[in-house]
Coordinates of C-alpha atoms in Angstrom, one line a residue:
M269 CA 50.2 45.1 -22.2
L270 CA 49.9 41.4 -23.1
L271 CA 50.3 40.4 -19.5
N272 CA 47.6 43.0 -18.4
R273 CA 45.2 41.5 -20.9
I274 CA 45.8 38.0 -19.8
W275 CA 45.3 39.0 -16.1
N276 CA 42.0 40.8 -16.9
M277 CA 40.7 37.8 -18.8
F278 CA 41.6 35.6 -15.8
L279 CA 39.7 37.9 -13.4
I280 CA 36.6 37.9 -15.7
T281 CA 36.6 34.1 -16.0
L282 CA 37.0 33.7 -12.2
A283 CA 34.1 36.1 -11.5
F284 CA 31.8 34.3 -14.0
G285 CA 32.6 30.9 -12.4
L286 CA 31.9 32.1 -8.9
T287 CA 28.6 33.6 -10.1
V288 CA 27.5 30.4 -11.7
S289 CA 28.5 28.4 -8.6
F290 CA 26.6 30.7 -6.3
N291 CA 23.4 30.6 -8.4
A292 CA 23.6 26.8 -8.6
C293 CA 23.4 26.6 -4.8
D294 CA 20.1 28.4 -4.8
G295 CA 18.2 26.0 -7.1
P296 CA 15.2 23.7 -6.4
G297 CA 15.1 22.1 -3.0
T298 CA 16.6 24.9 -1.1
A299 CA 14.9 27.4 1.3
G300 CA 12.7 29.7 -0.7
N301 CA 12.0 27.1 -3.4
R302 CA 9.4 24.4 -2.6
E303 CA 9.1 21.3 -4.8
V304 CA 5.6 20.3 -5.6
A305 CA 5.0 16.6 -5.1
T306 CA 4.1 14.4 -8.0
S307 CA 2.1 11.2 -7.9
S308 CA 5.3 9.2 -8.0
S309 CA 6.8 11.1 -5.1
I310 CA 3.9 10.7 -2.7
S311 CA 4.5 7.6 -0.6
L312 CA 1.6 6.0 1.3
D313 CA 3.6 3.3 3.1
C314 CA 0.3 1.5 4.1
P315 CA 0.0 -2.0 5.7
Q316 CA -1.6 -4.6 3.5
A317 CA -4.3 -7.0 4.8
P318 CA -4.2 -10.7 3.9
D319 CA -5.7 -11.4 0.4
E320 CA -8.9 -12.8 1.9
F321 CA -9.8 -9.4 3.5
R322 CA -8.9 -7.1 0.6
N323 CA -11.4 -5.6 -1.9
P324 CA -14.6 -5.9 0.2
T325 CA -17.9 -6.1 -1.7
E326 CA -20.2 -6.4 1.3
F327 CA -20.6 -4.4 4.6
Q328 CA -19.4 -7.3 6.7
H329 CA -16.3 -7.7 4.5
M330 CA -15.6 -4.0 4.9
I331 CA -15.8 -4.2 8.7
D332 CA -13.6 -7.3 8.7
L333 CA -11.0 -5.4 6.6
I334 CA -11.0 -2.4 8.9
N335 CA -10.7 -4.6 12.0
V336 CA -7.7 -6.6 10.7
L337 CA -5.6 -3.6 9.7
P338 CA -3.3 -1.8 12.3
K339 CA -4.7 1.2 14.1
P340 CA -5.0 4.1 13.9
L341 CA -6.2 3.5 10.4
S342 CA -6.2 6.4 8.0
L343 CA -8.6 6.7 5.0
E344 CA -5.8 6.5 2.5
C345 CA -4.5 3.2 4.1
F346 CA -8.0 1.8 4.1
L347 CA -8.3 2.7 0.4
A348 CA -4.8 1.2 -0.3
N349 CA -6.4 -2.2 0.4
F350 CA -8.6 -1.9 -2.8
D351 CA -6.5 -3.2 -5.6
P352 CA -6.4 -1.6 -9.1
P353 CA -8.0 -1.5 -11.5
M354 CA -10.3 1.0 -9.9
N355 CA -13.8 1.7 -11.3
L356 CA -14.7 5.3 -10.4
L357 CA -17.5 7.8 -10.7
A358 CA -16.5 11.3 -9.6
V359 CA -19.2 13.9 -9.3
N360 CA -18.9 17.6 -8.4
S361 CA -22.1 17.5 -6.3
V362 CA -22.6 19.6 -3.1
S363 CA -26.2 18.4 -2.5
S364 CA -25.1 15.7 0.0
A365 CA -24.2 15.2 3.6
Q366 CA -20.8 14.5 2.2
P367 CA -20.5 17.4 -0.3
A368 CA -17.8 17.8 -3.0
E369 CA -15.4 20.7 -2.2
G370 CA -15.1 21.8 -5.9
P371 CA -14.2 20.1 -9.2
E372 CA -10.7 19.3 -7.8
Q373 CA -12.2 17.6 -4.7
P374 CA -15.4 15.8 -5.9
R375 CA -17.4 13.0 -4.4
I376 CA -15.6 9.9 -5.7
L377 CA -17.6 6.6 -5.9
I378 CA -15.3 3.6 -5.8
V379 CA -17.4 0.7 -7.2
R380 CA -16.8 -3.0 -6.5
D381 CA -19.6 -5.1 -7.9
Q382 CA -22.6 -3.5 -6.2
F383 CA -20.7 -2.2 -3.2
I384 CA -19.8 1.5 -3.3
V385 CA -17.3 3.5 -1.2
T386 CA -17.8 7.2 -1.5
I387 CA -15.0 9.6 -0.5
V388 CA -14.0 13.2 -0.9
P389 CA -10.3 14.1 -1.2
T390 CA -10.6 16.6 1.5
S391 CA -8.0 18.5 3.5
N392 CA -10.0 17.7 6.6
T393 CA -8.1 15.5 9.0
N394 CA -11.2 13.6 10.0
P395 CA -12.9 12.6 6.7
L396 CA -16.3 10.9 6.5
V397 CA -16.7 7.9 4.2
E398 CA -20.1 6.8 2.9
F399 CA -20.8 3.1 2.0
S400 CA -23.7 1.7 0.1
R401 CA -24.8 -1.7 -1.2
V402 CA -27.1 -1.6 -4.3
I403 CA -30.0 -4.0 -3.7
G404 CA -32.3 -3.0 -6.6
S405 CA -32.5 -0.8 -9.7
N406 CA -33.1 2.3 -7.5
R407 CA -32.5 1.1 -3.9
S408 CA -29.4 0.8 -1.7
V409 CA -28.5 0.2 1.9
K410 CA -26.3 3.0 3.3
G411 CA -23.7 3.5 6.1
E412 CA -21.0 5.9 7.1
L413 CA -17.8 5.9 9.1
Q414 CA -15.3 8.6 10.2
F415 CA -11.6 8.2 9.7
P416 CA -9.0 7.7 11.1
I417 CA -10.3 4.7 13.0
S418 CA -8.5 4.1 16.3
D419 CA -9.9 0.7 17.4
S420 CA -11.9 -2.3 16.2
I421 CA -15.5 -1.5 15.3
A422 CA -18.8 -3.3 15.7
E423 CA -20.5 -5.1 12.8
T424 CA -23.2 -2.5 12.8
A425 CA -20.9 0.6 13.2
A426 CA -21.6 2.0 9.7
F427 CA -25.4 1.6 10.2
D428 CA -25.4 3.0 13.8
R429 CA -23.6 6.2 12.8
I430 CA -26.4 7.4 10.6
R431 CA -29.3 6.3 12.9
T432 CA -31.5 9.3 13.9
T433 CA -35.0 10.0 15.1
F434 CA -36.9 12.8 13.4
N435 CA -40.4 13.9 14.6
G436 CA -40.5 10.8 16.6
Q437 CA -39.8 8.5 13.6
P438 CA -36.7 6.4 13.6
G439 CA -34.6 6.3 10.5
T440 CA -31.3 7.7 9.2
S441 CA -29.8 11.1 8.5
C442 CA -29.9 10.1 4.8
R443 CA -33.7 10.4 4.7
F444 CA -33.8 14.1 3.7
C445 CA -32.2 13.2 0.3
H446 CA -32.9 9.5 0.0
K447 CA -36.6 8.8 0.3
N448 CA -38.7 5.7 1.2
E449 CA -36.6 4.2 4.0
V450 CA -37.3 0.6 4.9
E451 CA -35.7 -1.4 7.8
Q452 CA -33.8 -4.5 6.7
P453 CA -33.5 -7.8 8.6
D454 CA -29.8 -7.2 9.4
G455 CA -30.5 -3.8 11.1
S456 CA -29.6 -1.7 8.1
I457 CA -32.0 0.7 6.3
A458 CA -32.6 0.8 2.6
S459 CA -33.7 3.9 0.7
D460 CA -33.9 5.4 -2.8
I461 CA -30.8 6.1 -4.8
V462 CA -30.3 9.7 -6.1
D463 CA -28.9 9.4 -9.6
P464 CA -25.7 11.6 -10.3
L465 CA -26.1 14.4 -12.8
P466 CA -24.1 13.9 -16.0
S467 CA -23.2 17.6 -16.0
Q468 CA -21.4 17.1 -12.7
I469 CA -19.2 14.2 -13.7
I470 CA -15.4 14.6 -13.4
K471 CA -13.3 12.4 -15.6
A472 CA -10.4 10.3 -14.2
N473 CA -7.8 11.9 -16.5
Y474 CA -8.6 15.3 -15.0
M475 CA -8.3 14.0 -11.4
Q476 CA -5.0 12.4 -12.3
S477 CA -3.7 15.8 -13.5
I478 CA -4.8 17.2 -10.1
L479 CA -2.8 14.5 -8.4
E480 CA 0.3 15.2 -10.5
N481 CA 0.2 18.8 -9.3
C482 CA -0.9 18.2 -5.7
D483 CA 1.2 20.1 -3.1
E484 CA 1.7 17.5 -0.4
Q485 CA 3.3 20.1 1.9
S486 CA 0.2 22.3 2.1
T487 CA -2.6 19.7 1.6
P488 CA -1.1 16.3 2.7
N489 CA -4.5 14.6 3.4
K490 CA -5.9 15.6 0.0
C491 CA -2.8 14.4 -1.8
R492 CA -2.6 11.1 0.0
I493 CA -6.3 10.3 -0.7
L494 CA -5.9 11.2 -4.3
K495 CA -2.8 8.9 -4.5
A496 CA -4.7 6.0 -2.9
V497 CA -7.4 6.3 -5.6
Y498 CA -5.8 7.6 -8.7
G499 CA -2.1 6.9 -8.3
R500 CA -1.7 3.2 -7.7
G501 CA -2.6 1.7 -11.0
P502 CA -5.2 1.7 -13.8
V503 CA -8.5 3.6 -13.2
S504 CA -11.7 3.6 -15.3
D505 CA -14.6 6.0 -15.6
I506 CA -17.9 4.3 -15.1
Y507 CA -21.4 5.7 -15.3
W508 CA -24.7 5.1 -13.4
P509 CA -26.4 2.8 -13.7
F510 CA -23.4 0.4 -13.6

C-alpha cells in the first residue's frame, strides 16, 4: 500500500510539472500572443546631420537639413534631427488641409523660436508636413512638403508645393483658411494665422501615454512619428501666442 501511494504521488507530481512546462512555452512572444511596443522598444535608427544643420529655425535652414541627410528621408528621421527639449502644441483640429485624425493623432506643432513644423502622427505612408515662419502678431509665411523625400530639393520646394491659381488669381492652397495673402520678396506668400481653439488642445502627457501603448506592428508609421516627437527626451506644452 505504501509503495502504491508513493507511486501515485510521483505520477501526480510528474503530470503537474509537464503541465507547467507546457504552459510556460505558450507565453508572451509566441504565435498567438503579440507584444505591444513601448516607447523604449521602438527604435528609429536615424542618421544625424552635423550640428550646424540641426534644429532649423528658418525655411532655408530646413531645406539645408533635408538636403544633407541620406535619402530616402522619412518624416521620423527628419524629426529626429530636432533635439529635445521639444516645445509642442497639439490640437485635435480637422479644419485644415492637414487635418487631425482624432485625439490620438492630432495636429502637432513643433515650435523652434518662430519657426513651426506641423505634423500628424498618421498611418499614411506619405505624410504631409506643414511649415510656417511667424513674421508678425497674426501673420506667417507657409510651406508644405511630402515625405519620404527621395532626392535633394530646391530652395523654394516648400513654397512651390502650395502654389495655386484660383479664379485667375495666383496664390496658395492655404488661402481658403488663411486670408489676406501677400507675396514676399523671397517668393513666399504670407497670410493670416488661424489661432488654435483651447478646447481642442491635447496635452503632452496624454500623447506620451498613446506612445507607450502604440502597436508598432499594426501602425508602424504612427508609432515612429510619435517616438520622434514624444519619445526622445523632455517635451513641454506651449500655447498660442508663444
